Tab-separated table of C-alpha atoms and ligand atoms in Angstrom:
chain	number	residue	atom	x	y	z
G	1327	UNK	CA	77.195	68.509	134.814
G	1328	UNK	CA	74.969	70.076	132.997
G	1329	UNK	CA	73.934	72.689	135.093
G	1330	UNK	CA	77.715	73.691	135.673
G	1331	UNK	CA	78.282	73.599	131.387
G	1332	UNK	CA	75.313	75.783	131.296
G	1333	UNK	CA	76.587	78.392	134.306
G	1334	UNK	CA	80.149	78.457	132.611
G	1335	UNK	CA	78.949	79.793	129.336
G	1336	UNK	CA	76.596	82.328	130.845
G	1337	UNK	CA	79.552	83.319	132.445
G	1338	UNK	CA	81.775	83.464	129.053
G	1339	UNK	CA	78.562	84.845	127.200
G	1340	UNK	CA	78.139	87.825	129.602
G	1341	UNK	CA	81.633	88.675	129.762
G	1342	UNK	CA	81.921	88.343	125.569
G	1343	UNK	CA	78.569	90.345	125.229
G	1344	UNK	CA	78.988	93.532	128.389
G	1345	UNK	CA	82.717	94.263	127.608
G	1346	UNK	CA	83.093	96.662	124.487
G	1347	UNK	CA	86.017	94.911	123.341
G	1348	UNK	CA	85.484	96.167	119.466
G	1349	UNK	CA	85.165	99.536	118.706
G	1350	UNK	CA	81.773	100.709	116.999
G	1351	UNK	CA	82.220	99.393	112.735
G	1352	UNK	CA	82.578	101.860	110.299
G	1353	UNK	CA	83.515	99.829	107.450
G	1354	UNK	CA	82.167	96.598	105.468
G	1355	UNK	CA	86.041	95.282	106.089
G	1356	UNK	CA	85.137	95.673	109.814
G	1357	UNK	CA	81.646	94.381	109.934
G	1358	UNK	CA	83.238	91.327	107.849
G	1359	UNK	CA	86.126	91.114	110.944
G	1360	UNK	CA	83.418	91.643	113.637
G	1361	UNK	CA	81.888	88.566	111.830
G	1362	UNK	CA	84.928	86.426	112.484
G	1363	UNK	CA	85.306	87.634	115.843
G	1364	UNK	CA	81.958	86.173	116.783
G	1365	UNK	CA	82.105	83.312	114.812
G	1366	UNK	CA	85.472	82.167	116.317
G	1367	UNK	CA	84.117	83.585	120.212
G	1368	UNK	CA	81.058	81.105	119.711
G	1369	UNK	CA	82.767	78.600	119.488
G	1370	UNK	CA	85.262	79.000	121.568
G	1371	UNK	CA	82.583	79.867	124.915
G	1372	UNK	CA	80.975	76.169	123.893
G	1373	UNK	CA	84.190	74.716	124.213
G	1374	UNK	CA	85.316	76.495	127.497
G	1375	UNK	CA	81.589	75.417	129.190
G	1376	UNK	CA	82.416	71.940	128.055
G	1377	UNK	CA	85.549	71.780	129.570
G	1378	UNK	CA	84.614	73.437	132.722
G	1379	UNK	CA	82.205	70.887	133.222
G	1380	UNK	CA	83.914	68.473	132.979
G	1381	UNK	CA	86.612	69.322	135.228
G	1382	UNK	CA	84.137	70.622	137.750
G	1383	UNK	CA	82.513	66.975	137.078
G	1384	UNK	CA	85.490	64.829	137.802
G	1385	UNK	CA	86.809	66.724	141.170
G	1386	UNK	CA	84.191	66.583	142.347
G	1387	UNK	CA	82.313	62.913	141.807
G	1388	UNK	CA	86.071	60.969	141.861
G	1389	UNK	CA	87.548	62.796	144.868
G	1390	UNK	CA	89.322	60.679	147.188
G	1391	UNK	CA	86.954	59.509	150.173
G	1392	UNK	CA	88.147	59.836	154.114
G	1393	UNK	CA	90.888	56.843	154.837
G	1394	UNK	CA	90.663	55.936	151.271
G	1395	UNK	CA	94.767	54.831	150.531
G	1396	UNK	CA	93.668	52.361	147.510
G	1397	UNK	CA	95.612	53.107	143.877
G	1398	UNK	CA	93.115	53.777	141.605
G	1399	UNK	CA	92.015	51.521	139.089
G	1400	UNK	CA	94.211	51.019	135.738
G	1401	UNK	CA	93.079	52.963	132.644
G	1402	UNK	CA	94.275	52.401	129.184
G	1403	UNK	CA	92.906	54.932	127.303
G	1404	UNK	CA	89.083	54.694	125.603
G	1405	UNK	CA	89.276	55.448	121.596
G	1406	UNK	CA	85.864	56.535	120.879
G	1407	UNK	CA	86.790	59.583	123.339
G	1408	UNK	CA	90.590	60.130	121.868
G	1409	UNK	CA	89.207	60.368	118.176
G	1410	UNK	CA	86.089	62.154	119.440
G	1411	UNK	CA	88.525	65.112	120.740
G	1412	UNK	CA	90.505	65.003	117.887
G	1413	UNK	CA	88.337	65.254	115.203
G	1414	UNK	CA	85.897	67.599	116.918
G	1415	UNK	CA	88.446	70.677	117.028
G	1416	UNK	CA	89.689	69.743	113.942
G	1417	UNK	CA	87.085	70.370	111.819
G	1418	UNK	CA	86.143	73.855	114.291
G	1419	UNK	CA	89.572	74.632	113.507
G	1420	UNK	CA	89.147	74.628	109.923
G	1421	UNK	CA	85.854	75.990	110.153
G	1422	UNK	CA	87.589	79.173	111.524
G	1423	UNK	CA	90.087	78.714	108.857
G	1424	UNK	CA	87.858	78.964	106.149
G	1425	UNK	CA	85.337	81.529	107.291
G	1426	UNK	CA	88.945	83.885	107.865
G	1427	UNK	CA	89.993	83.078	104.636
G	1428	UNK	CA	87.309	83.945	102.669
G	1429	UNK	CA	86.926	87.455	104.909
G	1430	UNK	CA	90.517	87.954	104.369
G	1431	UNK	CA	89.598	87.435	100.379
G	1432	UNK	CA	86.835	90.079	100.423
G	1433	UNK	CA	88.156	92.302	102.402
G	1434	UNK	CA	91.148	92.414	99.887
G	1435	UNK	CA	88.696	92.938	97.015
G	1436	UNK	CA	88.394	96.890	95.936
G	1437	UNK	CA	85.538	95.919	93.527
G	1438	UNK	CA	85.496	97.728	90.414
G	1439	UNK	CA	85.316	101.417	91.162
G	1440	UNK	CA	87.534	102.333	93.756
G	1441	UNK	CA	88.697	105.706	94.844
G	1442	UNK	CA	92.806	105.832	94.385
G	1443	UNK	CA	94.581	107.324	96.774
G	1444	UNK	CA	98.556	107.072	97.707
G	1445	UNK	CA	99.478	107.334	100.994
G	1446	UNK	CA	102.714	108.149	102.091
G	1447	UNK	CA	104.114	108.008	105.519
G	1448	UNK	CA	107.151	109.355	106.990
G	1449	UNK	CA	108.573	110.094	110.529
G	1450	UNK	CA	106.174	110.877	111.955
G	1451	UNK	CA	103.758	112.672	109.696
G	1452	UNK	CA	100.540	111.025	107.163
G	1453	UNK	CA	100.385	112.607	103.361
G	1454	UNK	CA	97.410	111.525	101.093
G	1455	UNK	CA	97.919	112.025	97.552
G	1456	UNK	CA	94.124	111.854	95.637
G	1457	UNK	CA	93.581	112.335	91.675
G	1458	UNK	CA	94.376	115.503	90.023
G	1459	UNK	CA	97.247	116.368	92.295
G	1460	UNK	CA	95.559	116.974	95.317
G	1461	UNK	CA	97.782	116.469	98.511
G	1462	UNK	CA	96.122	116.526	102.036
G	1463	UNK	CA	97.480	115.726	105.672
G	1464	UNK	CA	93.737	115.009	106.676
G	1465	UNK	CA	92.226	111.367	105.455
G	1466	UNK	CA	88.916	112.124	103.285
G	1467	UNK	CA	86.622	109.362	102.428
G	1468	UNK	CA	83.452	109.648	100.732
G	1469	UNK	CA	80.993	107.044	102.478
G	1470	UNK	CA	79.715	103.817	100.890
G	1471	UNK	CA	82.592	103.672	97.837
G	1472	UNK	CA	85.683	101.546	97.937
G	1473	UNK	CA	89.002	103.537	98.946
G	1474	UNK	CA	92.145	101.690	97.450
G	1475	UNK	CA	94.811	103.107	99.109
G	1476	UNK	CA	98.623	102.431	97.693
G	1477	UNK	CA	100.811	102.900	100.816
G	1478	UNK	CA	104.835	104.383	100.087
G	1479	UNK	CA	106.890	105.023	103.291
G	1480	UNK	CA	110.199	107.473	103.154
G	1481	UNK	CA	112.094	105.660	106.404
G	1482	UNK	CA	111.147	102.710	108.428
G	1483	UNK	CA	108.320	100.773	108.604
G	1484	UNK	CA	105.268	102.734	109.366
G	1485	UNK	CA	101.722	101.064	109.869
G	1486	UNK	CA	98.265	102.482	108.325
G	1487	UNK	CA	95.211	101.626	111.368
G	1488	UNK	CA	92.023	103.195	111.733
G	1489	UNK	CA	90.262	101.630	114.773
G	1490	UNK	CA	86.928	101.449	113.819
G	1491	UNK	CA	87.580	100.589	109.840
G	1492	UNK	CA	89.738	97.592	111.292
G	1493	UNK	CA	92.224	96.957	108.483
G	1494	UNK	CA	95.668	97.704	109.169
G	1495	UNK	CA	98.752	97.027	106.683
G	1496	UNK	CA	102.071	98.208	107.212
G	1497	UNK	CA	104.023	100.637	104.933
G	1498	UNK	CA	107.424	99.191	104.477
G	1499	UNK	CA	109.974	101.493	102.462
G	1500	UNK	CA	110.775	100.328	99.324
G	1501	UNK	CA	107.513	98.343	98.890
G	1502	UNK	CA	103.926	99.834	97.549
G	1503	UNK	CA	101.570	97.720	99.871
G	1504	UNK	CA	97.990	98.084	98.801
G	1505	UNK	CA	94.465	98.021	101.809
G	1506	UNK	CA	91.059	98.429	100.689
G	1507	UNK	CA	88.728	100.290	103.268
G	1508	UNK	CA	85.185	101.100	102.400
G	1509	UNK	CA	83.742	103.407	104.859
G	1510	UNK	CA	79.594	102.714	106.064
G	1511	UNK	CA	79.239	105.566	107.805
G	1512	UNK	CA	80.185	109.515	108.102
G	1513	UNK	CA	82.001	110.750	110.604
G	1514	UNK	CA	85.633	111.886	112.375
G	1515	UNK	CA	87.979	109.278	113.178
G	1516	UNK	CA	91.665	108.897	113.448
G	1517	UNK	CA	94.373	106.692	111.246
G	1518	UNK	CA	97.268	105.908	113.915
G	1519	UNK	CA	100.734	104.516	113.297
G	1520	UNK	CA	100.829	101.234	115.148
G	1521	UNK	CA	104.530	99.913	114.625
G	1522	UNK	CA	106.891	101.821	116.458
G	1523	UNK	CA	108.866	103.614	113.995
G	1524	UNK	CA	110.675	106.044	116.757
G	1525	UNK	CA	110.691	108.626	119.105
G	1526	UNK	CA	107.748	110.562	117.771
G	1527	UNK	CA	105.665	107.298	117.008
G	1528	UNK	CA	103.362	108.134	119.552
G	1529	UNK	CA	102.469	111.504	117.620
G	1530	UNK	CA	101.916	109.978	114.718
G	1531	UNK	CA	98.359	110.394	113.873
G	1532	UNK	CA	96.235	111.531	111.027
G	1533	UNK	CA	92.353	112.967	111.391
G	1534	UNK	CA	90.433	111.037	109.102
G	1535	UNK	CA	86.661	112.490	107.794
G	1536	UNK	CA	84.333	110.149	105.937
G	1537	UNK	CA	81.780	112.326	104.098
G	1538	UNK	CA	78.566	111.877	101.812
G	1539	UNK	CA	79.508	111.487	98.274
G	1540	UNK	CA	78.723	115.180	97.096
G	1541	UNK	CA	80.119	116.478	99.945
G	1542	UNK	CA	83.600	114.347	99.174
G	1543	UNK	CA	82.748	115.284	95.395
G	1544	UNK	CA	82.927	119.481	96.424
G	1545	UNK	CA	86.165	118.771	99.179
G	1546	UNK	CA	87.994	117.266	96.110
G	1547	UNK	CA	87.224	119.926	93.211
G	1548	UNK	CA	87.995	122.415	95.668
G	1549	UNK	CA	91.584	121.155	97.172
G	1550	UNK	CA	92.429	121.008	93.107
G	1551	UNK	CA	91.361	124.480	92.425
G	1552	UNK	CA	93.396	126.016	95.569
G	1553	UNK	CA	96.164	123.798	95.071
G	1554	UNK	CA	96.589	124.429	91.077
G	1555	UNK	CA	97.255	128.092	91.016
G	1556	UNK	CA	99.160	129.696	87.897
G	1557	UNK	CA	101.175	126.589	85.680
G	1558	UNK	CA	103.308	129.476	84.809
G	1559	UNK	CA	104.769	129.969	88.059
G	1560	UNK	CA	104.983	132.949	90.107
G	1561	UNK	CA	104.360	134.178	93.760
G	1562	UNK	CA	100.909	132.317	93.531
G	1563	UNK	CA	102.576	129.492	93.735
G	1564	UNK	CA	105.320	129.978	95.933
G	1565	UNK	CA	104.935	127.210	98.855
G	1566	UNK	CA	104.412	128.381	102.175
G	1567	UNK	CA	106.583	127.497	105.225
G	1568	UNK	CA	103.617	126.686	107.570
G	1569	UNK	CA	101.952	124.478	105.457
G	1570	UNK	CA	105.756	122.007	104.850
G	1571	UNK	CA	106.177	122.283	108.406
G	1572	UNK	CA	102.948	120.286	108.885
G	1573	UNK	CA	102.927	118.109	106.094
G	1574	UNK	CA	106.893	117.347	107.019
G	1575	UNK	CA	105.770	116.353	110.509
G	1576	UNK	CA	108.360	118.571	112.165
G	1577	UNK	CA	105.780	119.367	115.026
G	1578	UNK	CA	105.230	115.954	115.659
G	1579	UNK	CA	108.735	116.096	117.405
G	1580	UNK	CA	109.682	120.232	117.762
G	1581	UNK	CA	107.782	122.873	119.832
G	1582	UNK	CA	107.439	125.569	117.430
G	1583	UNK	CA	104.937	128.498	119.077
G	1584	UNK	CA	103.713	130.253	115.510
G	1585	UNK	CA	102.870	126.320	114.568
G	1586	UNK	CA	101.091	125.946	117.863
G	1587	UNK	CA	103.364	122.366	118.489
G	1588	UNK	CA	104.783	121.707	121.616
G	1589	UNK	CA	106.410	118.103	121.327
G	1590	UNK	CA	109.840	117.689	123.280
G	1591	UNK	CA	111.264	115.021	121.481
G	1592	UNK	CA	113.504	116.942	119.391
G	1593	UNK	CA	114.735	120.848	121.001
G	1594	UNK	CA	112.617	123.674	120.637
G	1595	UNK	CA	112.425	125.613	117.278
G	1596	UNK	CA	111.440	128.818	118.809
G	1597	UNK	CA	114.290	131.782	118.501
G	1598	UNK	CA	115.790	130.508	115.603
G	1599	UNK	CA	117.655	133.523	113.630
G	1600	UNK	CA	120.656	131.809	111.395
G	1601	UNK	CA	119.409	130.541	108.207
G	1602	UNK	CA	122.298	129.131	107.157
G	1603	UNK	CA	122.428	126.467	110.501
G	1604	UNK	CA	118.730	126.072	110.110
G	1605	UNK	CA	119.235	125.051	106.712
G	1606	UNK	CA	121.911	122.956	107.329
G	1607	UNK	CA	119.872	120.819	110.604
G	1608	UNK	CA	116.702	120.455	108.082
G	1609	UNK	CA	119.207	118.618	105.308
G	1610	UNK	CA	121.934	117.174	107.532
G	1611	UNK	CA	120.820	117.043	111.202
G	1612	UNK	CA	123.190	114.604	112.619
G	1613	UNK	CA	126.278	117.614	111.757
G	1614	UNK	CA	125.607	119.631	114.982
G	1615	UNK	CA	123.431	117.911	117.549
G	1616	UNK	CA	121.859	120.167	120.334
G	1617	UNK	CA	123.424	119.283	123.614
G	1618	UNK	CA	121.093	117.158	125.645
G	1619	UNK	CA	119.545	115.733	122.767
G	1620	UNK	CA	120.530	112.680	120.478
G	1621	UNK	CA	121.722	111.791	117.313
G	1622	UNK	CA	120.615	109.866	114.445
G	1623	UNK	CA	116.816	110.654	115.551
G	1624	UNK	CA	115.780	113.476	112.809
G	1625	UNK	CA	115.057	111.804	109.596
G	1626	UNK	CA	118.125	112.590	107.312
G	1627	UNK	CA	115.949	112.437	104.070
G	1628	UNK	CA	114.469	116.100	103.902
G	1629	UNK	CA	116.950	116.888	101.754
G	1630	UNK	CA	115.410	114.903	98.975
G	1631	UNK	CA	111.911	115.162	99.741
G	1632	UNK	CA	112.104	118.806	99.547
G	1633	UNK	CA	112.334	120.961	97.115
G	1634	UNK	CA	114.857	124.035	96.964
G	1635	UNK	CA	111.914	126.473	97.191
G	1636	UNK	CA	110.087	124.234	99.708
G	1637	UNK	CA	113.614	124.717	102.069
G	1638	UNK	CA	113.755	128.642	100.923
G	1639	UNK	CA	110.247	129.118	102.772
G	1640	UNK	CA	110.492	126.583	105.578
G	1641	UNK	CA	113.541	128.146	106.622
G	1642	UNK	CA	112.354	131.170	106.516
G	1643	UNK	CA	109.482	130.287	108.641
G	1644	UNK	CA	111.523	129.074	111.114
G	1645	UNK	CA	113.283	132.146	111.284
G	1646	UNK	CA	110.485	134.092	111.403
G	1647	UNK	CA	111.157	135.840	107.830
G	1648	UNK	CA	108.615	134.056	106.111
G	1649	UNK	CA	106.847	136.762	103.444
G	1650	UNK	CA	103.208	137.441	104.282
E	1280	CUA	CU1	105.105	105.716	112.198
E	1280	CUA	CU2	104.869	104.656	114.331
């Protein structure tokens, strides 16, 4: 019996240890989930060689001889084994329970430095808000420093997951929900949407950077230089088509050549020429729906979200009149 406990959690070991079931960590949240992982997995391949042997055990040494037509004998139970399996996955049960709860605790705690940022998410498109009124549609983290992110969606319920940083939270509208990731190592990753929030759910994916700290320090001062221009207003500031259409998601949905998108959810925004109809689809797409495609799929909130001006030059980009 022995021998067969011993096989059976090789067996479990080798298939828990070879298989690359967690992504590389790239956070201390992560590190403190690939902690519970383990801790849980442990436990759970003694358990499985136990049981194995057992079973193993039993068929074989009590299987039913040649000509052998006898009931077997009466069995009433034997206590010291009932409260033995009781109490034994009790307290491994609670074991787990604590050890998550206090990861769950830490991994909750932002410390007292953190880096702000807002996120908000909207079919199907990522913005990240930072201090000093920088906006960007890419994720930038400086390494080792705790990122508090406050997470606003415009629609339906989005959710905020970067594989290798292992928290995820959903962003439900009307709710600010709050994650802490703190990154342990630079590199390029990508934030996905994981709750399906519609057609272009798929698309809806954000490039994330973690950086040194300098490095993040420069990226920031420079996004709030380009993105202050004159407080006075003027064609400095005007905003520019291309740059809504991104941060609006509309290519995670339209083929648009001049963007470079070529999704098919939505019809194709190439050889638009009326303004006024373009205008009108942006801020109230369910009045004319393109034949062969389906209502009530377009986000009907643009209309708030953007500005007059912001329309003004995202229509004309789409028309192809946008000013150079
Ligand atoms: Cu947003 Cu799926």
């Amino acid at each position: 019996m022995v021998v067969v406990a011993a096989l059976a959690a090789l067996v479990a070991t080798l298939v828990a240890v070879l298989i690359p079931w967690l992504p590389e960590p790239a956070s201390e949240e992560m590190d403190r989930i690939v902690f519970t992982y383990w801790f849980a997995t442990i436990i759970c391949i003694g358990i499985f060689a136990l049981v194995a042997a057992v079973i193993i055990e039993a068929v074989w040494a009590f299987r039913v001889q040649p000509d052998d037509d006898t009931d077997g004998p009466p069995i009433h139970g034997h206590t010291g084994l009932e409260v033995a399996w009781t109490v034994v996955p009790a307290i491994l049960v609670i074991a787990i329970g604590i050890v998550s709860a206090v990861v769950l605790s830490k991994n909750a705690d932002a410390g007292d430095n953190p880096l702000q940022v807002k996120v908000f998410a909207q079919q199907f498109a990522w913005r990240f808000d930072y201090e000093g009124d920088v906006q960007s549609d890419v994720l930038v983290m400086p390494v080792d420093r705790a990122v508090e992110f406050q997470l606003e969606s415009a629609d339906v319920i989005h959710s905020l997951w970067i594989p290798e940083m292992g928290q995820k939270q959903d962003v439900v509208p009307g709710v600010t929900q709050e994650i802490v990731i703190t990154p342990t190592r630079t590199g390029s990753f990508t934030l996905i949407c994981t709750e399906l929030c519609g057609l272009g759910h798929s698309t809806m994916r954000a490039p994330v950077r973690v950086l040194e700290q300098r490095a993040f320090a420069a990226w920031l001062e420079k996004q709030g230089g380009e993105d202050k221009g004159g407080g006075g207003g003027g064609a400095a500031t005007e905003p520019r088509g291309s740059a809504i259409f991104a941060s609006a998601g509309c290519g995670g949905c339209h083929t648009f050549t001049p963007a470079g998108t070529d999704a098919q959810v939505g019809p194709s925004l190439d050889e638009l020429t009326d303004p006024a109809m373009v205008r009108q689809s942006i801020v109230d797409p369910n009045a004319v729906v393109t034949s062969g495609y389906q209502g009530g799929v377009m986000p009907q909130t643009f209309g708030e979200t953007l500005s007059d001006e912001e329309l003004d030059a995202l229509v004309n980009y789409l028309t192809g009149k946008e000013a150079e």
